[in-house]
Every structure is written in structure tokens, then in C-alpha cells.
Amino acid sequence: MANKIRVTIWHEYRHEKSEEAIRAIYPNGIHAAIKEFLDKHDDLEVRLAALDDPDQGLPDDVLNNTDVLMWWGHMAHHEVNDALVEKIKNRVYDGGMGFLPMHSAHMSKPFRAIVGTSGKLLWSDDQHELIWNVLPAHPITAGIPEYIDLGTEEMYGEPFMIPQPDELLFISWFEHGYVFRSGCTYYRGRGKVFYFQPGHEACRSYYNEYVQKILYNGIKWCAPNDFGAPMHNCDYRKAIL
Amino acid sequence: MANKIRVTIWHEYRHEKSEEAIRAIYPNGIHAAIKEFLDKHDDLEVRLAALDDPDQGLPDDVLNNTDVLMWWGHMAHHEVNDALVEKIKNRVYDGGMGFLPMHSAHMSKPFRAIVGTSGKLLWSDDQHELIWNVLPAHPITAGIPEYIDLGTEEMYGEPFMIPQPDELLFISWFEHGYVFRSGCTYYRGRGKVFYFQPGHEACRSYYNEYVQKILYNGIKWCAPNDFGAPMHNCDYRKAIL
Amino acid sequence: MANKIRVTIWHEYRHEKSEEAIRAIYPNGIHAAIKEFLDKHDDLEVRLAALDDPDQGLPDDVLNNTDVLMWWGHMAHHEVNDALVEKIKNRVYDGGMGFLPMHSAHMSKPFRAIVGTSGKLLWSDDQHELIWNVLPAHPITAGIPEYIDLGTEEMYGEPFMIPQPDELLFISWFEHGYVFRSGCTYYRGRGKVFYFQPGHEACRSYYNEYVQKILYNGIKWCAPNDFGAPMHNCDYRKAIL
Amino acid sequence: MANKIRVTIWHEYRHEKSEEAIRAIYPNGIHAAIKEFLDKHDDLEVRLAALDDPDQGLPDDVLNNTDVLMWWGHMAHHEVNDALVEKIKNRVYDGGMGFLPMHSAHMSKPFRAIVGTSGKLLWSDDQHELIWNVLPAHPITAGIPEYIDLGTEEMYGEPFMIPQPDELLFISWFEHGYVFRSGCTYYRGRGKVFYFQPGHEACRSYYNEYVQKILYNGIKWCAPNDFGAPMHNCDYRKAIL
């Protein structure tokens, strides 16, 4: 890992181009809005990538120089190349890259492949959401109060068909009777994954100061260790003793 | 373990004696109401025990012949003898007894000592509760739908200062903005623990068919294995090889 | 689930055909040797399936009528059809089928896809293995002593690049300096997975009485719940309240 | 948390006084040897405390100004005051203090009370130990190779009657047939716990560079978050909404 954590924010980036109402909220795209608050941190070096960029935004030299990959996708999950998904997965498993899927990325190919899930859940109309902090000792919840009043968000509900998280950080309450495991961490191979639920394109969650702090904390937590000796995976060994 | 699972329902049994309104709901005590529906199962053998019984209801010959100990306590947690708590803990740790604390037993001495928690949580007035099933593959959730509409219960809310459960089975939604990890399992020593939240003395949760099924499933899950070779704990061993 | 648990033992079934020394150990194949001891249990109904059978042994009517799928593969992992792997994964995730990969199935396509792992590990020559029971309260370890002296097995060693198990049941000691998480459970979607390490084709582990008991216990644990209400995954919901 | 992490190393400090052979290894005590290598880190402020000090080394003003408490005890566990154990437990649960028990502290009162365990295990004579790194993505294993050849240590073996760790970092191999979960983390209340096994008084493990790095990493991981809003535990709340 370089001195700065090299973050790439991958974004589907379609809603903002095709819908006036979404563009009004995120004029340069959700990814640019996230970059704006991350850029305030000296220890990060942030790049943008989009589905419609060459190589779907992630040519090898970008992917292989990314420490933490953030991911936002929604209506074009199926357009992401399977070969790219395989590369992303291996970069997490073998290279230790952090992966940070946001909101509707619960159904994205890389999240499902890396973590091992169908990604399925219930969903409903936008409604009032409160996010409860259930693991206050975790570095990702540092500085976060007991609960965040997020205002209006798209409802995502249980049963969320994910593996039991290694650490369950947040549970959300939704106005009309639903709950959701909205912040979950997973160790996978040499890498770490943090899923965080807020971020519907029609809502303003990425302007919320606590959402911003959680994403920053999440990047720091996800960033790869400087590993010790190289890991010689799946190879033959002689007797040590 | 005998052919039948030997269940002892320990109950503080004070509210029903001192409060007319509570007695109207559970005329012979919460423990008797639980025994009534458990007695329909041929594979269980159920006994009652109460705080004001001799030896606080758990003389050695009862405790040492109990496979699963259910526990309901509320306003008299501090009256339970520390020496008895120590015996219960050791019967779980070394003897493999199942322990099934219900509702306000989150602050009971045995739950806190066995699991390792302050037991603290938020609480509030009775309100509408929905219990969501988040681990449908677990034996305790067998036959339980996506959610249970419990009607009115006392609100228990996060942050609930428990260890991360080995398995999180249920998350509850409460009407006025709260969520709660309402069904949690823990492996401890040779034993198993299942905490389940419904059961305020002024509510009717123990008459709910799904609550009854969950408690029955919980007993089955908690019951001790017939262990293999005796476990010679903490003793000296020669070289095996 | 039918009254009996419907088990299908899928086997690559190549070593026994091509190598005289292996055929001497398992004359009718590893799968037939496993079926032989499972058939002693009245609560199981056991079928065999092999890679070289039509539809690679798992036509839809077999797969969709399997409660627990056991899997042994080694040198032909890459021959298994991706479309079949997808079906198996979905049958676990959505249908609740149990999946029980054995030995070198750590690198099989279905194990890696279902659980979310590269499956990588270290390996070495056959050597003395002891299997330690580290979760004596779990139903899969019922009747299993503190440790099993397995005699000679192929060495599999850490780091094993698996997700942290939901329950770690066994840790193995190998003569020449290695250790291995040799019994691991995972909840995935509506299904359950149990990986168990012994079973090199050149060793006699499937004739070991404890290995046999663990596999039987594993099948019982893996078998699907009779679920409650149907799970309407990933669909739109109106307000409950 | 102050700018520096305030570490207190609590040591029973008896072996070195009564046994010449032990004093030869750790002339000023194990705690002093640990302090020596920790003092090289600018971000730590390290104090020593011993059982025979006034207030057993932990008067309130020391305990309440400790961010991470390291603990080494062996033959005098029973001499530690129960009231002090209660204070330590509450400082972890409510104050978020990190707790780092080493070696024979597996049977210490605070470890057993905080985590919820009998602490029991097997033990044997000193023998060759290798420590395998099974979670290379964790911050505590940063810079640690696949395995550490520790040379001779006292054998601690499974079954170790601990709760399943939140994160299992290390598994040890011992020469004569034993394995051990030698590095384990636990979230407890607002605090974090890291147990690490090496450190028999007659061995030289605290001079091993990797043991030193792991302890430093462990302190960093254990240190409390700067929490958000104060946590009003176990109190009454009005409706939020």
C-alpha cells in the first residue's frame, strides 16, 4: 500500500444522465459527490470510474493500483463483464483490496461473487429511516452516535439473504414496519468487505455528515494490511519439521 | 441426557402474586403458562421452580438433572444467590446444560455471568412489535414465517450491550423508532444459550403460537449432546506422539 | 423435506477407474463406500451420482429432489459445467439444500461459488493427522471424543483462504508442522454448508468410524428446515403498518 | 482517549522474585521486558502495575486513565480482589477499555468474567511451537508471516473452553500432537479483548520480534474509539417518532 490509500469510486452513472430529478440531487454523479467529501482527507487519493468509461472504468493498471474499491450500481448490474468481476474478486481474495459496495450494490455481480450470496432482500417505497449503531467499539462506528436519523430513504428489508456478517455494525428501522442489517463487514481471502445500505439515487444520504464519516471510516478499515511474507497459495510444501 | 429432555422453568414469580392485572393474564404464573404448551410435546419432561421455593427452586438434585434451564426474572435479580449463579454457570460450562433466558432475564445474574455482558439496553413503554426472521435456515426458526406480528410488547432497544451472537435469529421492529436483536444464540463451554426477548408480564406473548414454537425449537436446540469421551479439563497431558 | 433425508453423493469417480492402487481401497468408488455406511441409517435415502453420468449426474429432477448434496472432486473440477454450478448454488441459496463438500472439494466450483472463497490452501505429502474437537456442544460433534487419531492422511494446511466459519468444529494437527481448520460450517441463504477435510483417495479415512459418524451428523445438521411461509425474495412490499 | 494510547501492564510478578532461573530470563519482570519494547513506539505511554503494589496496582485513578490493560498472571489468580475484577470488567463494558490477557491469564478472574468462559484447557511440558497466521487481513496480523517458529513454549491445547472468537487470528501447532487457538479477539460491551497465548515465564517468547509486533498491533486494535454521543445505558426512552 502506498502512503495514501488509493480509493477508486466505481459508479454505474446512468440515473444522473437520464433523469433530470436525479441530476438535480447529484449534478456530477453520486461518485463525484462522494469524492468531494473524501477529498478533504489527506490520507486518501481518490479516483472516479464509470461503467461507460473504456474497460468499464477499470483497466488492469487502475484495478491493480486500487487499495479500496467503492461500488455503486443499480439498473445495469448485468452489463458488467464477467471477466472484470473475476478480476475484482481475485484482487480482493489474493491482493487484499478492500471492497465497499453501497446501497443497490447488494445485487451487483462483484458483491454477490465475493461474499457468496444471492443478494436478495425486500424493498419498498421511500420512508423514514433510523440507523442504529449496534457495535460502538468498532473502528467504523467511531464518532457515530447511538442512532442516525437519516430522514427519507428507499426501504430495504429483511430477510436480507447475506451470510452472517463477521461484524454487524448497523441495524436500520423503517417507518412502515421493516428492519435491515444496514452495515456489515466480511473478511474474504486476504481482503475485507464493508457493505453500507444508504444511498438511493433519489435521496440525499451522501450529503449526511454521519454517512460521510462512516464511509471514510469504512475505507480506513478496508484498506489492505502491508502483508508479511508473500503468500504462496495452494502450493506444495515440504515438511517444516 | 435422558430419553426426554428434562426442562426446568425457573420463574421469579412475584408480579402475579402482587398485581391483580398481571394475575389476570397469567393466573398460575408465567412459568405455568409456558409449561402448559410445552407439555403437549412428548419429548419434553417439564418442571417448575420459583425464587421463593426452598433453595431458590434449584437444589442440587434438580439442577444436576436439568437438561435445559429456562429463566424469567425481573425485579428480584439481586435476590438470586451468587453461589447458585456460580453453580448454574458451571453446569452450562462443564455439564453442557442449555440455558434459555427470556425477556427481562437480559439483566439476570446467570445470563450476564454465563455470556459475558452487562446486559444493558434501552427500554420504553409497550408498543407494537414485529419480529423479523433473519436466519431461516436455523433449526430454531423452523416453521416460523418471515415475520411475526406480536402486537403490543414492552420496547427493548439497541444498543443492547451483548457479545455479537454466534447466530442472530431475530431482529425486532418497534413502532416508535427502535430495533432490537430479539433472538440470539451463544455457545459457552460445553453448553448452549438462547436468549429470546418477548414476554413482558403485562403482555400476552406466551399465548402467541409462534412464540410457543420458537421456545420449543429453542429447547431442542439447547439440549446437550450426548458427549463422547469425558472431557478432562485443564489437566496435564503427556505427549500424544 | 420428505420423511427421510434425501442424500445425493456426487463423486468425480475417476481415480478408482484409472489407478489400481486406489481401486484396491475403494473398489466401487468413494461414493459407494460412503453410501454403504450411510445406508445403515433408516432416516436417510441415499443416491449416487458421478461426473461421467448423463447430465453430469445431476439432472434437474435429481437436484430438485435432493435435501443434502455431498461432493467429492479432485482432478476434474474444471470439467463441471458452470450452468450446473449455478443451479446447485441457487438450490442452496433459495431452496435450502444442504451442501457437504469433502476433502479436495475445497477447490470445487460449487464450494467456491456458494461460500465465497478462492479455496486455496497449502498441501503436502501424506502424514500423521490428529483431528481435535473444538466445539463439543455442536450437534455435528455429538459422540466424538476430544480428538480422533486418523492415522495417515494427505496434509492440508493453513492459511486456508476460507471465510471465517460460522462454527469452527475441528482443527487438525499434522505431523510435520501444519495445522488446518478441518471442519467448518456456513449458513448461506436458506441453506447450510459443512466442509470436512479427511478423504484423500489413497487413504482409508472413510472406513474410520468417527469420520462416518461426523458425516452422518453433518447430513442431519445440513438438512433443510421445513420452512414457514414461502420466501418472496427481492420483491416489492407495501407498508405493513 | 488521549493522543497517546495509555497502556498499563499488570503483572503478578512473583515467579521472577522467587525463582532464580526465571529472574535470569526476565531480570526486572515480564512486565518490564514488555515495556522495554513497547517504549520504542511514540504513540504509546506505558505504565507498570503489580499484584503486590498498593491497591493491587490498580487504584481507581490508574484504572480510569488506562486505555489498554495488559494482564499476566499465573499462580496467584485467586489473590486478585473480586471488587477489582468487577471494576475492570465495567471499565471494559462501559468505558471501552481494551483488555489484553497473555498466556496463563486464560485462567485469570478478569478474562473469565469479561469474556464468559471457564478458561479451561489442556496443558503439557514445554515443546516446539509454530504459530500459524489464519487471518492475514486483520490489523493484528499486519507484518506477520504465514507462521512464526517460536521455538520452545509451554504447551496449551484444545479443547480450550472459550466462546467462539469474533476473530480467530492464530492457530498453534505443538510438537507432541496438540493444537491451540492462540490468538483470539472478542468484542465485549464498548470494549475489545485480545488474548494471545505465548509467554511462559520459563521461555523467551517476549524477546521474539514477531511476538512483540503482535502485542503492539493488539494494543492499537484494542484501544477505545473516541465514542460518539454518550451511551445512556439501560434507561428509559420516550418515543423517537
PDB file of C-alpha atoms in Angstrom, chain B residues 11-174:
ATOM      1  CA  HIS B  11     -39.530 -18.099  37.454  1.00  0.00           C
ATOM      2  CA  GLU B  12     -39.170 -15.156  39.818  1.00  0.00           C
ATOM      3  CA  TYR B  13     -42.963 -15.424  40.287  1.00  0.00           C
ATOM      4  CA  ARG B  14     -43.667 -12.184  42.105  1.00  0.00           C
ATOM      5  CA  HIS B  15     -45.651  -9.978  39.732  1.00  0.00           C
ATOM      6  CA  GLU B  16     -48.509 -12.447  39.515  1.00  0.00           C
ATOM      7  CA  LYS B  17     -48.808 -12.592  43.309  1.00  0.00           C
ATOM      8  CA  SER B  18     -48.694  -8.873  43.971  1.00  0.00           C
ATOM      9  CA  GLU B  19     -50.531  -7.414  40.979  1.00  0.00           C
ATOM     10  CA  GLU B  20     -54.122  -8.229  40.123  1.00  0.00           C
ATOM     11  CA  ALA B  21     -53.727  -7.125  36.500  1.00  0.00           C
ATOM     12  CA  ILE B  22     -50.803  -9.488  35.923  1.00  0.00           C
ATOM     13  CA  ARG B  23     -52.577 -12.375  37.632  1.00  0.00           C
ATOM     14  CA  ALA B  24     -55.479 -11.874  35.258  1.00  0.00           C
ATOM     15  CA  ILE B  25     -53.134 -12.620  32.344  1.00  0.00           C
ATOM     16  CA  TYR B  26     -51.113 -15.439  33.918  1.00  0.00           C
ATOM     17  CA  PRO B  27     -53.287 -16.828  36.746  1.00  0.00           C
ATOM     18  CA  ASN B  28     -50.790 -19.509  37.813  1.00  0.00           C
ATOM     19  CA  GLY B  29     -47.689 -17.627  36.801  1.00  0.00           C
ATOM     20  CA  ILE B  30     -45.778 -17.218  33.582  1.00  0.00           C
ATOM     21  CA  HIS B  31     -43.958 -20.484  34.238  1.00  0.00           C
ATOM     22  CA  ALA B  32     -47.197 -22.453  34.431  1.00  0.00           C
ATOM     23  CA  ALA B  33     -48.396 -20.882  31.189  1.00  0.00           C
ATOM     24  CA  ILE B  34     -45.179 -21.955  29.475  1.00  0.00           C
ATOM     25  CA  LYS B  35     -45.401 -25.442  30.966  1.00  0.00           C
ATOM     26  CA  GLU B  36     -48.907 -25.788  29.591  1.00  0.00           C
ATOM     27  CA  PHE B  37     -47.884 -25.504  25.965  1.00  0.00           C
ATOM     28  CA  LEU B  38     -44.626 -27.399  26.415  1.00  0.00           C
ATOM     29  CA  ASP B  39     -46.483 -30.322  27.963  1.00  0.00           C
ATOM     30  CA  LYS B  40     -48.062 -31.025  24.584  1.00  0.00           C
ATOM     31  CA  HIS B  41     -44.676 -32.313  23.401  1.00  0.00           C
ATOM     32  CA  ASP B  42     -43.920 -35.923  24.245  1.00  0.00           C
ATOM     33  CA  ASP B  43     -40.175 -35.450  24.071  1.00  0.00           C
ATOM     34  CA  LEU B  44     -40.086 -32.990  26.995  1.00  0.00           C
ATOM     35  CA  GLU B  45     -40.394 -33.505  30.739  1.00  0.00           C
ATOM     36  CA  VAL B  46     -41.145 -30.137  32.347  1.00  0.00           C
ATOM     37  CA  ARG B  47     -40.764 -28.957  35.942  1.00  0.00           C
ATOM     38  CA  LEU B  48     -41.434 -25.615  37.616  1.00  0.00           C
ATOM     39  CA  ALA B  49     -39.157 -23.768  40.020  1.00  0.00           C
ATOM     40  CA  ALA B  50     -39.586 -20.402  41.713  1.00  0.00           C
ATOM     41  CA  LEU B  51     -37.429 -17.928  43.591  1.00  0.00           C
ATOM     42  CA  ASP B  52     -39.406 -18.353  46.809  1.00  0.00           C
ATOM     43  CA  ASP B  53     -39.156 -22.156  46.770  1.00  0.00           C
ATOM     44  CA  PRO B  54     -36.609 -23.824  49.078  1.00  0.00           C
ATOM     45  CA  ASP B  55     -33.067 -23.414  47.742  1.00  0.00           C
ATOM     46  CA  GLN B  56     -34.493 -20.766  45.435  1.00  0.00           C
ATOM     47  CA  GLY B  57     -36.082 -23.588  43.469  1.00  0.00           C
ATOM     48  CA  LEU B  58     -32.836 -25.183  42.355  1.00  0.00           C
ATOM     49  CA  PRO B  59     -31.427 -27.655  44.884  1.00  0.00           C
ATOM     50  CA  ASP B  60     -28.502 -29.622  43.500  1.00  0.00           C
ATOM     51  CA  ASP B  61     -30.527 -32.677  42.589  1.00  0.00           C
ATOM     52  CA  VAL B  62     -32.833 -30.542  40.443  1.00  0.00           C
ATOM     53  CA  LEU B  63     -30.084 -28.505  38.797  1.00  0.00           C
ATOM     54  CA  ASN B  64     -27.956 -31.563  38.098  1.00  0.00           C
ATOM     55  CA  ASN B  65     -30.894 -33.318  36.470  1.00  0.00           C
ATOM     56  CA  THR B  66     -31.894 -30.417  34.264  1.00  0.00           C
ATOM     57  CA  ASP B  67     -31.011 -30.531  30.575  1.00  0.00           C
ATOM     58  CA  VAL B  68     -32.408 -27.101  29.697  1.00  0.00           C
ATOM     59  CA  LEU B  69     -32.998 -24.309  32.210  1.00  0.00           C
ATOM     60  CA  MET B  70     -35.448 -21.588  31.176  1.00  0.00           C
ATOM     61  CA  TRP B  71     -35.240 -18.349  33.184  1.00  0.00           C
ATOM     62  CA  TRP B  72     -37.654 -15.476  33.779  1.00  0.00           C
ATOM     63  CA  GLY B  73     -36.707 -12.758  36.269  1.00  0.00           C
ATOM     64  CA  HIS B  74     -37.292  -9.054  36.548  1.00  0.00           C
ATOM     65  CA  MET B  75     -37.487  -7.100  39.800  1.00  0.00           C
ATOM     66  CA  ALA B  76     -35.624  -9.514  42.067  1.00  0.00           C
ATOM     67  CA  HIS B  77     -32.472 -10.270  40.081  1.00  0.00           C
ATOM     68  CA  HIS B  78     -30.374  -9.134  43.067  1.00  0.00           C
ATOM     69  CA  GLU B  79     -32.018 -11.678  45.377  1.00  0.00           C
ATOM     70  CA  VAL B  80     -30.656 -14.658  43.472  1.00  0.00           C
ATOM     71  CA  ASN B  81     -27.762 -16.139  45.448  1.00  0.00           C
ATOM     72  CA  ASP B  82     -24.319 -15.699  43.947  1.00  0.00           C
ATOM     73  CA  ALA B  83     -23.442 -19.272  44.895  1.00  0.00           C
ATOM     74  CA  LEU B  84     -26.399 -20.547  42.901  1.00  0.00           C
ATOM     75  CA  VAL B  85     -25.398 -18.409  39.921  1.00  0.00           C
ATOM     76  CA  GLU B  86     -21.941 -19.969  40.068  1.00  0.00           C
ATOM     77  CA  LYS B  87     -23.457 -23.469  40.063  1.00  0.00           C
ATOM     78  CA  ILE B  88     -25.694 -22.670  37.105  1.00  0.00           C
ATOM     79  CA  LYS B  89     -22.777 -21.235  35.160  1.00  0.00           C
ATOM     80  CA  ASN B  90     -20.654 -24.305  35.798  1.00  0.00           C
ATOM     81  CA  ARG B  91     -23.490 -26.633  34.867  1.00  0.00           C
ATOM     82  CA  VAL B  92     -23.613 -24.880  31.481  1.00  0.00           C
ATOM     83  CA  TYR B  93     -19.844 -24.587  31.003  1.00  0.00           C
ATOM     84  CA  ASP B  94     -18.873 -28.082  32.162  1.00  0.00           C
ATOM     85  CA  GLY B  95     -22.090 -30.090  32.086  1.00  0.00           C
ATOM     86  CA  GLY B  96     -23.455 -28.810  28.805  1.00  0.00           C
ATOM     87  CA  MET B  97     -26.827 -27.725  30.195  1.00  0.00           C
ATOM     88  CA  GLY B  98     -28.821 -25.490  27.864  1.00  0.00           C
ATOM     89  CA  PHE B  99     -29.806 -22.068  29.201  1.00  0.00           C
ATOM     90  CA  LEU B 100     -32.782 -20.164  27.851  1.00  0.00           C
ATOM     91  CA  PRO B 101     -33.220 -16.678  29.344  1.00  0.00           C
ATOM     92  CA  MET B 102     -36.433 -14.888  28.433  1.00  0.00           C
ATOM     93  CA  HIS B 103     -37.342 -11.215  28.268  1.00  0.00           C
ATOM     94  CA  SER B 104     -36.090  -9.256  31.316  1.00  0.00           C
ATOM     95  CA  ALA B 105     -33.644 -12.060  32.094  1.00  0.00           C
ATOM     96  CA  HIS B 106     -31.249  -9.984  29.969  1.00  0.00           C
ATOM     97  CA  MET B 107     -30.301  -8.387  33.325  1.00  0.00           C
ATOM     98  CA  SER B 108     -30.358 -11.609  35.347  1.00  0.00           C
ATOM     99  CA  LYS B 109     -27.184 -12.692  37.092  1.00  0.00           C
ATOM    100  CA  PRO B 110     -26.853 -16.050  35.303  1.00  0.00           C
ATOM    101  CA  PHE B 111     -27.290 -14.587  31.814  1.00  0.00           C
ATOM    102  CA  ARG B 112     -24.727 -11.878  32.443  1.00  0.00           C
ATOM    103  CA  ALA B 113     -22.222 -14.241  34.018  1.00  0.00           C
ATOM    104  CA  ILE B 114     -22.570 -17.067  31.508  1.00  0.00           C
ATOM    105  CA  VAL B 115     -22.462 -14.990  28.344  1.00  0.00           C
ATOM    106  CA  GLY B 116     -20.188 -12.137  29.464  1.00  0.00           C
ATOM    107  CA  THR B 117     -22.248  -8.961  29.249  1.00  0.00           C
ATOM    108  CA  SER B 118     -23.564  -6.058  31.294  1.00  0.00           C
ATOM    109  CA  GLY B 119     -26.971  -6.915  29.843  1.00  0.00           C
ATOM    110  CA  LYS B 120     -27.725  -3.218  29.359  1.00  0.00           C
ATOM    111  CA  LEU B 121     -30.200  -1.951  26.787  1.00  0.00           C
ATOM    112  CA  LEU B 122     -32.742   0.809  26.229  1.00  0.00           C
ATOM    113  CA  TRP B 123     -36.362   0.355  27.195  1.00  0.00           C
ATOM    114  CA  SER B 124     -39.636   2.151  26.790  1.00  0.00           C
ATOM    115  CA  ASP B 125     -43.389   1.796  27.023  1.00  0.00           C
ATOM    116  CA  ASP B 126     -45.332  -1.011  25.428  1.00  0.00           C
ATOM    117  CA  GLN B 127     -45.751  -0.575  21.697  1.00  0.00           C
ATOM    118  CA  HIS B 128     -46.337  -2.509  18.510  1.00  0.00           C
ATOM    119  CA  GLU B 129     -43.613  -5.096  17.815  1.00  0.00           C
ATOM    120  CA  LEU B 130     -42.824  -7.093  14.681  1.00  0.00           C
ATOM    121  CA  ILE B 131     -40.219  -9.874  14.935  1.00  0.00           C
ATOM    122  CA  TRP B 132     -38.288 -10.498  11.705  1.00  0.00           C
ATOM    123  CA  ASN B 133     -36.762 -13.901  10.993  1.00  0.00           C
ATOM    124  CA  VAL B 134     -33.253 -13.240   9.656  1.00  0.00           C
ATOM    125  CA  LEU B 135     -31.831 -16.793   9.673  1.00  0.00           C
ATOM    126  CA  PRO B 136     -34.478 -19.043   8.110  1.00  0.00           C
ATOM    127  CA  ALA B 137     -32.034 -21.977   7.833  1.00  0.00           C
ATOM    128  CA  HIS B 138     -31.613 -22.292  11.606  1.00  0.00           C
ATOM    129  CA  PRO B 139     -33.488 -25.051  13.488  1.00  0.00           C
ATOM    130  CA  ILE B 140     -34.918 -22.523  15.948  1.00  0.00           C
ATOM    131  CA  THR B 141     -36.670 -20.676  13.100  1.00  0.00           C
ATOM    132  CA  ALA B 142     -38.138 -23.853  11.563  1.00  0.00           C
ATOM    133  CA  GLY B 143     -41.793 -23.249  10.801  1.00  0.00           C
ATOM    134  CA  ILE B 144     -41.565 -19.518  11.535  1.00  0.00           C
ATOM    135  CA  PRO B 145     -42.668 -17.115   8.786  1.00  0.00           C
ATOM    136  CA  GLU B 146     -40.774 -14.056   7.560  1.00  0.00           C
ATOM    137  CA  TYR B 147     -42.105 -12.023  10.441  1.00  0.00           C
ATOM    138  CA  ILE B 148     -44.365 -12.368  13.454  1.00  0.00           C
ATOM    139  CA  ASP B 149     -46.804  -9.611  14.283  1.00  0.00           C
ATOM    140  CA  LEU B 150     -46.614  -9.795  18.051  1.00  0.00           C
ATOM    141  CA  GLY B 151     -48.998  -6.936  18.793  1.00  0.00           C
ATOM    142  CA  THR B 152     -48.085  -4.960  21.897  1.00  0.00           C
ATOM    143  CA  GLU B 153     -44.905  -5.668  23.863  1.00  0.00           C
ATOM    144  CA  GLU B 154     -42.587  -3.750  26.105  1.00  0.00           C
ATOM    145  CA  MET B 155     -39.959  -1.992  23.999  1.00  0.00           C
ATOM    146  CA  TYR B 156     -36.380  -3.231  24.342  1.00  0.00           C
ATOM    147  CA  GLY B 157     -33.942  -1.389  22.110  1.00  0.00           C
ATOM    148  CA  GLU B 158     -30.410  -1.195  20.778  1.00  0.00           C
ATOM    149  CA  PRO B 159     -27.716  -0.679  21.742  1.00  0.00           C
ATOM    150  CA  PHE B 160     -28.073  -3.995  23.533  1.00  0.00           C
ATOM    151  CA  MET B 161     -24.646  -4.490  25.086  1.00  0.00           C
ATOM    152  CA  ILE B 162     -24.362  -8.209  24.336  1.00  0.00           C
ATOM    153  CA  PRO B 163     -21.467 -10.045  22.712  1.00  0.00           C
ATOM    154  CA  GLN B 164     -22.038 -10.489  18.996  1.00  0.00           C
ATOM    155  CA  PRO B 165     -24.313 -13.552  18.872  1.00  0.00           C
ATOM    156  CA  ASP B 166     -22.946 -16.752  17.382  1.00  0.00           C
ATOM    157  CA  GLU B 167     -26.197 -16.744  15.440  1.00  0.00           C
ATOM    158  CA  LEU B 168     -28.561 -13.788  15.167  1.00  0.00           C
ATOM    159  CA  LEU B 169     -32.020 -15.242  14.514  1.00  0.00           C
ATOM    160  CA  PHE B 170     -34.481 -12.416  15.042  1.00  0.00           C
ATOM    161  CA  ILE B 171     -34.484  -8.628  14.767  1.00  0.00           C
ATOM    162  CA  SER B 172     -37.467  -6.759  16.146  1.00  0.00           C
ATOM    163  CA  TRP B 173     -39.088  -3.572  14.906  1.00  0.00           C
ATOM    164  CA  PHE B 174     -40.847  -1.337  17.417  1.00  0.00           C
TER     165      PHE B 174
END
